[in-house]
Tab-separated table of C-alpha atoms in Angstrom:
chain	number	residue	atom	x	y	z
A	1	MET	CA	46.315	38.971	-49.173
A	2	THR	CA	44.074	39.803	-46.018
A	3	ALA	CA	46.050	40.575	-43.087
A	4	ILE	CA	45.419	38.258	-40.117
A	5	ASP	CA	46.069	38.589	-36.733
A	6	LEU	CA	46.498	35.629	-34.736
A	7	HIS	CA	46.739	35.508	-31.006
A	8	GLN	CA	46.242	32.793	-27.703
A	9	SER	CA	43.493	33.283	-25.788
A	10	ALA	CA	43.944	35.020	-22.277
A	11	GLY	CA	40.795	33.655	-20.823
A	12	THR	CA	39.530	37.299	-20.617
A	13	ALA	CA	35.861	38.115	-20.866
A	14	ALA	CA	36.373	39.393	-24.385
A	15	ASP	CA	37.893	36.256	-25.826
A	16	TYR	CA	35.029	34.244	-24.341
A	17	GLU	CA	32.937	36.824	-26.262
A	18	SER	CA	34.640	36.381	-29.473
A	19	VAL	CA	34.230	32.522	-29.015
A	20	ARG	CA	30.525	33.145	-28.471
A	21	ALA	CA	30.131	35.321	-31.425
A	22	ILE	CA	31.858	33.061	-33.996
A	23	ILE	CA	29.874	30.129	-32.618
A	24	ALA	CA	26.577	32.092	-33.081
A	25	ALA	CA	27.937	33.369	-36.952
A	26	VAL	CA	28.796	29.610	-37.808
A	27	GLN	CA	26.193	27.383	-35.920
A	28	ALA	CA	23.483	29.551	-35.048
A	29	ASP	CA	21.410	26.417	-33.897
A	30	TYR	CA	24.084	25.886	-31.051
A	31	PRO	CA	23.450	28.581	-28.637
A	32	VAL	CA	26.231	28.827	-25.732
A	33	SER	CA	26.787	31.447	-23.291
A	34	THR	CA	30.288	32.779	-22.226
A	35	GLU	CA	29.681	31.708	-18.691
A	36	GLU	CA	28.866	28.008	-19.968
A	37	LEU	CA	32.131	28.524	-22.068
A	38	ARG	CA	34.157	29.684	-19.096
A	39	SER	CA	32.928	26.966	-17.161
A	40	VAL	CA	34.157	24.242	-19.444
A	41	ASP	CA	37.327	25.595	-19.805
A	42	GLU	CA	37.997	26.460	-15.785
A	43	ALA	CA	36.541	22.689	-15.138
A	44	ARG	CA	39.115	20.956	-17.694
A	45	HIS	CA	42.109	23.303	-16.127
A	46	ARG	CA	41.069	22.185	-12.773
A	47	LEU	CA	41.582	18.222	-14.099
A	48	GLY	CA	44.957	19.109	-15.229
A	49	PHE	CA	43.727	18.786	-18.987
A	50	ILE	CA	45.718	20.899	-21.784
A	51	SER	CA	44.020	23.272	-23.661
A	52	GLU	CA	44.492	25.932	-25.712
A	53	ARG	CA	42.349	28.426	-28.104
A	54	TRP	CA	44.045	30.981	-30.785
A	55	PHE	CA	41.816	33.493	-32.765
A	56	ALA	CA	42.120	35.087	-35.973
A	57	ARG	CA	41.136	38.916	-36.569
A	58	ILE	CA	40.864	40.818	-39.432
A	59	GLY	CA	40.990	44.152	-38.272
A	60	ASN	CA	39.326	44.373	-35.244
A	61	GLU	CA	36.598	41.420	-35.733
A	62	PRO	CA	36.883	37.836	-34.502
A	63	VAL	CA	36.702	35.844	-37.589
A	64	GLY	CA	37.555	32.526	-36.645
A	65	TYR	CA	39.330	30.207	-33.852
A	66	VAL	CA	41.155	27.168	-33.441
A	67	ALA	CA	41.356	25.125	-29.920
A	68	TYR	CA	43.062	21.665	-29.068
A	69	GLY	CA	42.372	20.024	-25.841
A	70	HIS	CA	43.048	16.947	-23.947
A	71	MET	CA	40.481	14.265	-23.625
A	72	VAL	CA	40.594	11.149	-21.814
A	73	THR	CA	38.197	8.367	-23.584
A	74	ALA	CA	37.839	5.023	-22.677
A	75	VAL	CA	38.663	3.519	-25.918
A	76	ASP	CA	41.556	5.207	-27.157
A	77	GLY	CA	43.255	6.563	-23.680
A	78	ASP	CA	44.643	10.152	-24.207
A	79	VAL	CA	43.329	11.915	-26.957
A	80	PHE	CA	43.856	15.493	-28.293
A	81	ALA	CA	40.790	16.967	-30.122
A	82	ILE	CA	40.993	19.435	-32.491
A	83	GLY	CA	38.303	22.256	-33.470
A	84	LEU	CA	38.347	24.902	-35.702
A	85	ARG	CA	35.655	27.474	-36.864
A	86	VAL	CA	35.495	30.349	-39.408
A	87	VAL	CA	32.900	32.846	-39.583
A	88	PRO	CA	31.084	32.409	-43.442
A	89	ALA	CA	32.145	35.902	-44.260
A	90	ALA	CA	35.671	35.123	-43.736
A	91	THR	CA	35.917	32.073	-45.677
A	92	GLY	CA	38.508	31.988	-48.746
A	93	ARG	CA	40.642	34.512	-47.190
A	94	GLY	CA	43.054	32.314	-45.682
A	95	VAL	CA	41.827	32.520	-42.255
A	96	GLY	CA	41.188	28.787	-41.849
A	97	ARG	CA	45.055	27.834	-43.092
A	98	ALA	CA	46.539	30.381	-40.836
A	99	LEU	CA	44.710	28.893	-37.902
A	100	HIS	CA	45.489	25.384	-38.893
A	101	GLU	CA	49.085	26.057	-39.302
A	102	LYS	CA	49.342	28.117	-35.772
A	103	MET	CA	47.291	25.007	-34.047
A	104	LEU	CA	50.252	22.500	-35.635
A	105	ALA	CA	52.926	24.710	-34.214
A	106	ALA	CA	51.480	25.543	-30.844
A	107	ALA	CA	50.747	21.745	-30.389
A	108	ALA	CA	54.454	20.386	-31.735
A	109	GLN	CA	56.132	23.225	-29.122
A	110	ALA	CA	53.696	21.925	-26.332
A	111	GLY	CA	55.242	18.543	-27.222
A	112	ILE	CA	51.756	16.947	-28.782
A	113	SER	CA	53.342	14.490	-31.478
A	114	ARG	CA	50.265	13.045	-32.384
A	115	VAL	CA	46.643	14.666	-33.577
A	116	LEU	CA	44.077	11.832	-33.123
A	117	ALA	CA	40.472	13.939	-33.845
A	118	LEU	CA	39.411	16.542	-36.056
A	119	SER	CA	36.570	18.556	-35.908
A	120	LEU	CA	36.136	20.616	-38.669
A	121	ILE	CA	32.548	20.423	-39.659
A	122	HIS	CA	31.926	24.216	-39.545
A	123	ILE	CA	33.817	25.092	-42.605
A	124	SER	CA	33.282	24.633	-46.211
A	125	GLU	CA	33.633	21.255	-47.726
A	126	PRO	CA	36.534	21.684	-50.012
A	127	THR	CA	38.326	23.392	-47.002
A	128	ARG	CA	37.437	20.848	-44.630
A	129	ARG	CA	38.871	18.042	-47.103
A	130	ARG	CA	42.102	20.293	-47.507
A	131	LEU	CA	42.637	20.655	-43.835
A	132	GLU	CA	41.759	17.197	-43.095
A	133	SER	CA	44.187	15.631	-45.708
A	134	ARG	CA	47.463	17.843	-44.207
A	135	VAL	CA	46.663	17.293	-40.389
A	136	ALA	CA	46.171	13.139	-41.152
A	137	ALA	CA	49.555	13.576	-43.085
A	138	TRP	CA	50.923	15.811	-40.248
A	139	ALA	CA	49.644	13.426	-37.627
A	140	TRP	CA	51.032	10.165	-38.991
A	141	ILE	CA	54.742	12.153	-40.059
A	142	ARG	CA	55.013	13.677	-36.548
A	143	GLY	CA	53.627	10.892	-34.725
A	144	GLY	CA	55.667	8.114	-36.425
A	145	GLY	CA	52.599	6.118	-36.856
A	146	GLY	CA	52.199	3.749	-40.172
A	147	GLY	CA	49.299	3.325	-42.641
A	148	GLY	CA	46.990	5.935	-43.849
A	149	GLY	CA	44.728	8.149	-41.720
A	150	GLY	CA	45.325	9.341	-38.467
A	151	GLY	CA	43.571	12.680	-38.426
A	152	GLY	CA	40.650	12.589	-39.833
A	153	GLY	CA	37.087	13.001	-38.198
A	154	GLY	CA	34.048	15.413	-39.164
């Protein structure tokens, strides 16, 4: 089993560089700068939105992250959106699962009882399907909702 180190982002320059590098590895057609990432986070915090990011490292290498953040939409009101990215070289090594489990624990600790949106488009298709089904089940069980669905999306 690969030793995966998880830690919460402290908003340092190194953290923003890790996010930028992970995005570049996963989604080369989406260039983003560390300044853009920091600016978005600062604007969200000024507006009082909850947001949190957790990193996964193998050795000293950042290999993925999961983030959740509060959004306000015209249709659904309060929504907590989740994004999870794992670099291709680390897929199949338990990184996505570890980040997913950390996100669920952190969200529950923060009082988030229902996850309504999930962005998993940057991991393998089989992994995406497995995680979507787990999050959908968690969202309905933890949120006390009925029926199917609940956390899907792409």
